[in-house]
């Protein structure tokens, strides 16, 4: 029965540092596992004490002991399996008992070495050393726990390799205040427009609901009922008894909430992004904004993985757009980036101004005269087929209620085909020497610009319907986990594009 | 236009991976259903015995359906799985209903894992995973390799990175 062994690396030279975890890690790992099962052990121990049946008492005691001792046994075996070794080229870690793992990290991929020690670690004289690459899945290697001399030896060996020029450890850039002329300034008018096209009615509703809930909690039910009765009496007096006056008033109240949402959005956006200025200094973009809380965000140009220019339908009507970036911290779609606003590169500007700014943010786009290509026209047929299918389903389902009149549903094929035509006209891509650009959106409009050297991986996928039509979807991942999607490409074209984008650019 | 590599030029994993998928599918299903079955047995001993019967029945049907699905589709899955690695890129093709082809430029690699679960060891197999900076969706994973083949592939990939960066 063959297994994975921790053999010396065939690609590396001599070992610089190697070792195991500190024996204290047996106790530390066991304690972590016991914390997870402590509640069950406590329940069994309680049953052992309280139960009157001897057999049940015995089993409860056994279960408690298993839950407390098994983690210790497992962590001991895992300690024997864990080894690390650093050569001039690779950090090699082998671990695992049931699932054995052998991990190799090229030294020049190591971005960060960080250490920490909690109270227990400090009491035992050990610490946790984490090794990180640019991969977004947390620390690639966690040495929990090693002694301080072992940590110093590993850092020194890595520094030695770094000083030989083999590895390039990331250096925290010194952020100098930008004093150059700003690249872009967002006007207050654009910020107000952004707010008005970003309705926060939901926020207002939630606020009103919270206040009403609190009011009812503190015994406001009677007051609430008398208000409702008074409103009903008033509407009956104005519109007549039994009329729909109350309903009209309800609609008016909802409209009021909607308007309040708009105004709130306008105020929130104006305050949040007040005085937004984008400037650049020494290959680093600085974004300054905020009325009450002043914020300055620095983003090195090389960390920009993808640039997006987006317009929702409302914003398109007023000619406004938003520019976002995917950086190595998080993709632009990630919720945390959206909530903190760090994904927003330019919060509001005219679409033409944003498109002109693309060349300044991504110099790669300057050398390319982008020629936009359409994707397959099979999308029209597919949408028409979908419309026909839906129309047929509605016709059959509606026959029972409206008779032959339900056959009118078959006309859905027309708007469906028109929609397919609109998608076909708006879905385009352009490939430059150093850049891939994708644009899509019928009602809203989206542009994405991806420098080729930021592409991490690509995937071509086909559903059964795609295979029938000979098309595929191409997805492109950039650093940080962001993704750009290009559907409806003929399969051969998708493969050619993927091969081209995954090839090393000629130097 | 760049050369397009056809899937037929790709390598296949070891045929033993079919047995591994079947066994791991069956074991996984039984483990999950065992939890529900335990709950069902618990209820059988109470006044709500009907609930116990219901839970046992449903979990039995689901287990049978899942096991049947696994046994029927593993051959198809094996037929679809293929991969290649060269000096420039790694490629894996997989998927039965939705066909997928994942491509990773070698220069984007961050680190490489070879791992073996207990069932994989039973079949003499291992899995190779290559990570990039693109997150979970941008990893390259192949299972059904012999440990020596996985190690050879890993070493070749690491050598390719060095050559790309020279």
XYZ file of C-alpha atoms in Angstrom, chain A:
507
model
C 0.000 0.000 0.000
C 1.731 3.117 -1.229
C 1.563 6.404 0.571
C 2.813 9.944 0.326
C 6.220 10.227 1.965
C 8.068 13.379 2.908
C 10.972 12.784 0.527
C 13.654 15.375 -0.059
C 12.577 17.800 -2.723
C 13.866 16.933 -6.151
C 13.703 20.559 -7.180
C 15.563 22.024 -4.178
C 19.107 22.027 -2.919
C 20.276 21.392 0.664
C 18.064 21.773 3.707
C 18.476 25.083 5.530
C 16.101 24.442 8.433
C 13.931 21.507 9.382
C 12.081 20.348 12.432
C 8.904 19.351 14.200
C 6.471 21.342 16.271
C 7.230 21.914 19.948
C 5.857 19.063 22.180
C 3.668 21.663 23.879
C 1.570 21.661 20.693
C 0.223 18.231 21.737
C -1.443 19.815 24.751
C -2.486 22.960 22.861
C -4.136 21.048 20.003
C -5.814 18.659 22.466
C -7.227 21.625 24.403
C -8.598 23.133 21.169
C -10.377 19.858 20.367
C -11.636 19.422 23.959
C -13.120 22.939 23.835
C -15.296 21.812 20.927
C -16.509 18.667 22.691
C -16.529 20.020 26.262
C -20.282 20.577 26.288
C -20.966 16.938 25.346
C -18.458 15.670 27.902
C -20.178 17.809 30.529
C -23.596 16.407 29.546
C -22.358 12.830 29.812
C -20.647 13.568 33.147
C -23.888 15.064 34.442
C -25.808 11.941 33.345
C -23.209 9.733 35.019
C -23.783 11.521 38.306
C -27.560 11.846 38.097
C -28.511 8.517 36.559
C -29.742 5.744 38.794
C -29.124 2.929 36.326
C -25.661 1.430 36.774
C -25.181 0.486 33.129
C -26.095 3.992 31.989
C -23.701 5.445 34.575
C -20.913 3.258 33.258
C -21.506 4.240 29.635
C -21.667 7.917 30.556
C -18.328 7.672 32.348
C -16.775 5.884 29.367
C -18.152 8.497 26.961
C -16.821 11.336 29.111
C -13.352 9.771 29.279
C -13.318 9.151 25.520
C -14.271 12.742 24.795
C -11.502 14.012 27.061
C -8.708 11.561 26.234
C -9.255 10.953 22.517
C -8.173 14.493 21.519
C -4.933 13.967 23.439
C -4.246 10.706 21.620
C -5.039 12.206 18.219
C -2.909 15.298 18.779
C 0.001 13.087 19.887
C -0.179 11.047 16.678
C -0.523 14.234 14.618
C 2.565 15.672 16.318
C 4.609 12.709 15.131
C 3.356 13.257 11.560
C 4.066 16.988 11.374
C 7.413 18.042 9.880
C 8.641 21.161 8.124
C 11.738 21.707 6.026
C 13.061 24.820 4.320
C 15.431 24.640 1.353
C 16.712 27.449 -0.842
C 13.688 27.054 -3.083
C 10.813 25.450 -1.252
C 9.142 25.315 2.145
C 7.965 21.766 2.614
C 5.381 20.768 5.225
C 4.004 17.274 5.714
C 1.202 16.589 8.162
C -2.014 14.706 8.792
C -2.875 11.239 10.090
C -6.090 10.066 8.427
C -5.726 12.552 5.561
C -2.017 12.907 4.923
C -0.946 16.155 3.360
C 2.299 17.226 1.717
C 2.511 20.941 0.958
C 5.249 22.669 -1.072
C 5.452 26.437 -1.180
C 8.048 27.989 -3.504
C 10.012 30.385 -1.322
C 9.481 33.292 -3.690
C 5.726 32.949 -3.208
C 5.945 33.610 0.512
C 4.485 37.061 1.131
C 4.269 37.264 4.877
C 5.525 35.619 8.059
C 3.551 36.538 11.143
C 3.662 35.267 14.693
C 1.372 35.503 17.658
C 1.216 34.069 21.166
C -1.795 33.911 23.457
C -1.610 33.599 27.222
C -1.234 29.840 27.193
C 1.382 29.958 24.456
C 3.395 32.530 26.380
C 3.142 30.462 29.573
C 4.533 27.445 27.674
C 7.220 29.552 25.971
C 5.987 28.918 22.439
C 4.244 30.833 19.667
C 2.248 30.362 16.449
C 4.050 31.150 13.201
C 1.885 31.683 10.095
C 3.203 31.636 6.559
C 1.116 33.367 3.918
C 1.270 33.570 0.159
C -0.965 35.588 -2.143
C -3.535 32.823 -1.998
C -6.707 34.157 -0.421
C -7.470 31.162 1.772
C -5.810 32.274 4.993
C -2.380 31.192 6.206
C -0.986 28.443 3.980
C 1.106 27.033 6.797
C 0.455 27.452 10.497
C 3.156 26.188 12.856
C 1.199 25.906 16.097
C 3.325 25.793 18.138
C 7.084 26.264 17.783
C 9.702 27.531 20.190
C 11.180 30.995 19.879
C 14.638 29.727 18.858
C 12.992 27.620 16.125
C 11.046 30.666 14.918
C 14.213 32.770 14.830
C 16.045 30.047 12.894
C 13.260 29.828 10.319
C 13.053 33.610 9.873
C 16.841 33.878 9.578
C 16.961 31.102 6.978
C 14.191 32.743 4.968
C 15.929 36.099 5.175
C 19.131 34.430 3.977
C 17.299 33.042 0.975
C 15.722 36.429 0.375
C 19.033 38.247 0.468
C 20.352 35.895 -2.234
C 17.677 37.324 -4.527
C 15.839 34.024 -4.953
C 12.754 35.115 -3.043
C 11.067 38.461 -3.102
C 9.377 39.041 0.248
C 6.755 41.718 0.222
C 7.814 45.019 1.739
C 5.263 47.229 3.393
C 5.284 50.357 1.309
C 5.830 53.637 3.035
C 2.782 55.670 2.277
C 3.722 59.234 1.506
C 1.029 61.832 1.324
C 0.033 62.552 -2.236
C 0.955 66.087 -3.157
C 0.541 65.785 -6.915
C -2.343 67.319 -8.796
C -5.432 65.183 -8.329
C -6.316 62.749 -11.079
C -10.022 63.082 -10.455
C -12.374 65.055 -8.239
C -15.998 64.038 -7.739
C -18.493 66.898 -7.626
C -21.183 67.238 -4.976
C -23.783 67.198 -7.730
C -22.636 63.735 -8.809
C -22.671 62.517 -5.218
C -26.250 63.725 -4.740
C -27.236 62.048 -8.016
C -25.558 58.841 -6.796
C -27.639 58.987 -3.656
C -30.856 59.668 -5.542
C -30.195 56.641 -7.755
C -29.356 54.450 -4.791
C -32.632 54.398 -2.916
C -32.342 53.519 0.742
C -36.093 53.179 1.248
C -35.422 49.800 2.822
C -33.227 51.511 5.390
C -35.956 54.008 6.239
C -38.535 51.215 6.501
C -36.261 49.256 8.808
C -35.755 52.356 10.951
C -39.497 53.054 11.179
C -40.182 49.394 11.968
C -37.561 49.407 14.731
C -38.979 52.561 16.319
C -42.537 51.193 16.093
C -41.418 47.917 17.640
C -39.786 49.702 20.561
C -42.857 51.885 21.001
C -45.106 48.834 21.199
C -42.700 47.133 23.591
C -42.945 49.949 26.115
C -46.742 49.656 26.190
C -47.746 51.841 23.303
C -50.391 49.430 21.958
C -53.321 51.463 23.232
C -51.892 54.695 21.888
C -51.246 52.954 18.557
C -54.833 51.663 18.390
C -56.301 55.070 19.171
C -54.124 56.614 16.423
C -55.419 54.021 13.925
C -59.028 54.683 14.971
C -58.534 58.444 14.648
C -56.964 58.025 11.168
C -59.854 55.797 10.060
C -62.423 58.315 11.363
C -60.640 61.113 9.524
C -60.430 59.259 6.190
C -64.092 58.250 6.451
C -64.982 61.889 7.023
C -62.932 63.059 4.039
C -63.545 60.249 1.542
C -66.804 58.811 2.846
C -67.504 55.814 5.063
C -66.534 52.406 3.662
C -64.351 54.011 1.009
C -60.823 53.061 0.218
C -59.518 56.160 1.942
C -57.459 54.155 4.394
C -55.864 52.244 1.558
C -55.043 55.533 -0.216
C -53.506 56.843 2.967
C -51.443 53.663 3.253
C -50.175 54.154 -0.281
C -49.374 57.778 0.493
C -47.426 56.654 3.559
C -45.418 54.197 1.456
C -44.660 56.938 -1.062
C -43.494 59.114 1.788
C -41.150 56.343 2.937
C -39.834 56.023 -0.622
C -39.139 59.733 -0.875
C -37.533 59.687 2.579
C -35.322 56.843 1.342
C -34.177 58.904 -1.615
C -33.401 61.904 0.523
C -31.574 59.733 3.066
C -29.490 58.156 0.302
C -28.616 61.573 -1.089
C -27.524 62.829 2.324
C -25.631 59.644 3.262
C -23.700 59.556 -0.019
C -22.888 63.243 0.069
C -21.608 63.014 3.632
C -19.767 59.725 3.146
C -17.944 60.664 -0.072
C -17.747 64.411 0.461
C -14.799 65.994 -1.330
C -13.766 62.721 -3.032
C -10.371 63.169 -4.620
C -8.281 60.611 -6.444
C -4.578 61.260 -6.795
C -1.515 59.226 -7.595
C 1.974 59.323 -6.229
C 4.774 56.895 -6.925
C 2.538 54.193 -8.402
C 0.108 54.374 -5.483
C -3.474 55.682 -5.786
C -4.791 57.743 -2.892
C -8.511 58.268 -2.354
C -9.518 60.981 0.118
C -13.112 61.582 1.156
C -15.525 62.080 4.028
C -17.238 65.040 5.648
C -17.213 64.060 9.323
C -14.881 61.056 9.201
C -11.960 61.781 6.930
C -10.719 58.689 5.125
C -7.617 58.104 3.073
C -7.242 54.813 1.219
C -4.012 53.843 -0.488
C -3.991 51.278 -3.268
C -0.748 50.383 -5.031
C -1.291 50.239 -8.777
C 0.165 46.730 -8.987
C -2.509 45.439 -6.618
C -5.315 46.424 -8.973
C -6.504 43.116 -10.400
C -9.545 44.241 -12.341
C -11.243 47.555 -13.052
C -15.019 47.785 -13.426
C -17.225 50.620 -14.637
C -20.877 50.073 -13.798
C -24.164 51.806 -14.482
C -27.495 50.679 -13.093
C -30.557 51.557 -15.176
C -31.390 54.629 -13.093
C -27.821 55.884 -13.244
C -27.695 55.308 -16.961
C -30.695 57.581 -17.376
C -28.816 60.422 -15.685
C -25.475 59.554 -17.324
C -23.804 58.533 -14.076
C -21.454 55.612 -13.394
C -19.358 54.022 -10.643
C -15.814 52.695 -10.923
C -14.788 49.738 -8.766
C -11.595 47.755 -8.389
C -10.823 44.188 -7.501
C -7.659 44.194 -5.478
C -5.673 41.511 -3.703
C -7.620 42.122 -0.499
C -11.065 41.207 -1.868
C -12.968 40.967 -5.123
C -15.286 43.897 -5.872
C -18.305 41.645 -5.448
C -17.488 40.652 -1.892
C -19.976 41.960 0.619
C -17.352 43.146 3.120
C -15.636 45.290 0.493
C -18.970 46.745 -0.575
C -20.011 47.569 2.975
C -16.746 49.291 3.856
C -16.708 51.163 0.568
C -13.139 50.127 -0.134
C -14.197 48.489 -3.383
C -15.406 51.857 -4.730
C -12.646 53.529 -6.705
C -14.722 56.455 -7.981
C -18.188 56.676 -6.349
C -19.865 58.800 -9.019
C -18.935 60.477 -12.294
C -20.144 60.724 -15.851
C -19.693 57.515 -17.781
C -17.500 59.159 -20.394
C -15.207 60.608 -17.729
C -14.860 57.200 -16.107
C -14.016 55.524 -19.409
C -11.365 58.175 -20.032
C -9.916 57.468 -16.568
C -9.446 53.755 -17.342
C -6.276 54.465 -19.338
C -4.763 56.377 -16.388
C -5.486 53.607 -13.899
C -4.491 50.762 -16.209
C -1.664 51.886 -18.504
C -2.007 48.521 -20.271
C -5.152 49.801 -21.914
C -3.342 52.733 -23.517
C -1.369 50.585 -25.913
C -4.462 48.775 -27.096
C -7.005 50.119 -29.524
C -9.883 48.016 -28.270
C -11.875 46.391 -31.007
C -15.112 45.043 -29.562
C -16.279 41.649 -30.814
C -19.709 40.142 -30.451
C -20.375 36.650 -29.133
C -22.510 33.981 -30.756
C -25.870 34.951 -32.285
C -27.328 31.662 -31.003
C -28.398 33.631 -27.935
C -31.331 35.014 -29.944
C -32.544 31.524 -30.773
C -32.066 30.366 -27.195
C -34.019 33.226 -25.734
C -36.780 32.737 -28.317
C -36.914 29.021 -27.428
C -37.154 29.921 -23.752
C -39.956 32.371 -24.512
C -41.769 29.701 -26.509
C -41.404 27.174 -23.709
C -42.724 29.623 -21.127
C -45.549 30.663 -23.416
C -46.503 27.022 -23.959
C -46.493 26.302 -20.242
C -48.646 29.361 -19.536
C -51.028 28.500 -22.395
C -51.571 24.976 -21.141
C -51.911 26.142 -17.560
C -54.158 29.056 -18.458
C -56.499 27.094 -20.779
C -58.479 25.969 -17.772
C -59.194 29.559 -16.781
C -59.437 31.539 -20.019
C -59.915 28.896 -22.684
C -58.342 29.385 -26.107
C -57.405 32.929 -25.116
C -54.454 31.497 -23.227
C -52.837 30.762 -26.595
C -51.895 34.445 -26.657
C -49.137 33.510 -24.214
C -47.315 31.945 -27.140
C -46.583 35.494 -28.278
C -44.003 35.594 -25.481
C -41.616 34.282 -28.077
C -41.456 37.766 -29.639
C -40.255 39.789 -26.620
C -37.992 36.878 -25.667
C -36.323 36.939 -29.092
C -36.002 40.713 -28.919
C -34.379 40.380 -25.528
C -31.952 37.837 -26.973
C -31.157 40.273 -29.773
C -30.518 43.042 -27.264
C -28.197 40.797 -25.243
C -26.344 39.786 -28.413
C -25.802 43.436 -29.348
C -24.602 44.512 -25.919
C -22.492 41.506 -24.874
C -19.010 42.102 -26.300
C -15.386 41.573 -25.524
C -12.115 43.030 -26.709
C -8.688 41.494 -26.393
C -5.662 43.665 -26.427
C -2.032 42.770 -26.215
C -2.003 43.257 -22.445
C -5.655 43.466 -21.546
C -9.006 41.733 -21.830
C -12.157 43.857 -21.706
C -15.731 42.606 -21.343
C -18.916 44.601 -21.517
C -22.501 43.496 -21.016
C -25.892 44.655 -19.842
C -29.082 45.592 -21.680
C -30.750 47.915 -19.179
C -27.759 48.381 -16.886
C -24.260 48.525 -18.343
C -21.066 46.946 -17.086
C -17.491 47.123 -18.274
C -14.640 45.045 -16.859
C -10.957 45.527 -17.729
C -8.559 42.740 -16.778
C -4.788 43.074 -17.287
C -3.583 39.762 -18.640
C -0.836 39.436 -16.047
C -3.452 39.481 -13.267
C -5.341 36.461 -14.548
C -5.022 33.603 -12.041
C -7.085 30.930 -13.727
C -9.723 30.387 -16.387
C -12.624 27.989 -16.746
C -14.662 27.032 -19.788
C -18.014 25.505 -18.885
C -20.929 24.162 -20.893
C -24.392 23.222 -19.737
C -26.300 20.666 -21.863
C -28.078 23.577 -23.609
C -24.730 25.248 -24.293
C -23.468 22.025 -25.865
C -26.538 21.818 -28.081
C -25.859 25.349 -29.357
C -22.082 24.920 -29.557
C -21.333 27.728 -27.110
C -19.589 27.962 -23.752
C -19.087 30.305 -20.821
C -15.585 31.574 -20.049
C -14.873 32.616 -16.470
C -11.694 34.432 -15.514
C -10.446 34.643 -11.935
C -8.139 37.436 -10.818
C -6.180 37.831 -7.620
C -8.327 38.276 -4.530
C -11.035 35.956 -5.842
C -12.778 38.400 -8.192
C -14.281 36.936 -11.344
C -15.192 38.140 -14.824
C -17.660 36.105 -16.873
C -18.038 35.954 -20.646
C -20.967 33.732 -21.676
C -22.224 32.668 -25.068
C -18.855 32.238 -26.782
C -18.539 29.668 -29.572
C -16.607 26.755 -28.037
C -13.617 27.013 -30.354
C -13.373 30.738 -29.712
C -13.597 30.184 -25.933
C -10.759 27.640 -26.078
C -8.608 29.890 -28.259
C -9.168 32.851 -25.970
C -8.413 30.775 -22.866
C -5.215 29.409 -24.404
C -4.111 32.889 -25.415
C -4.857 34.426 -22.011
C -3.089 31.599 -20.153
C 0.088 31.816 -22.250
C 3.041 33.754 -20.933
C 3.307 37.141 -22.655
C 6.333 37.529 -24.893
C 9.070 39.650 -23.294
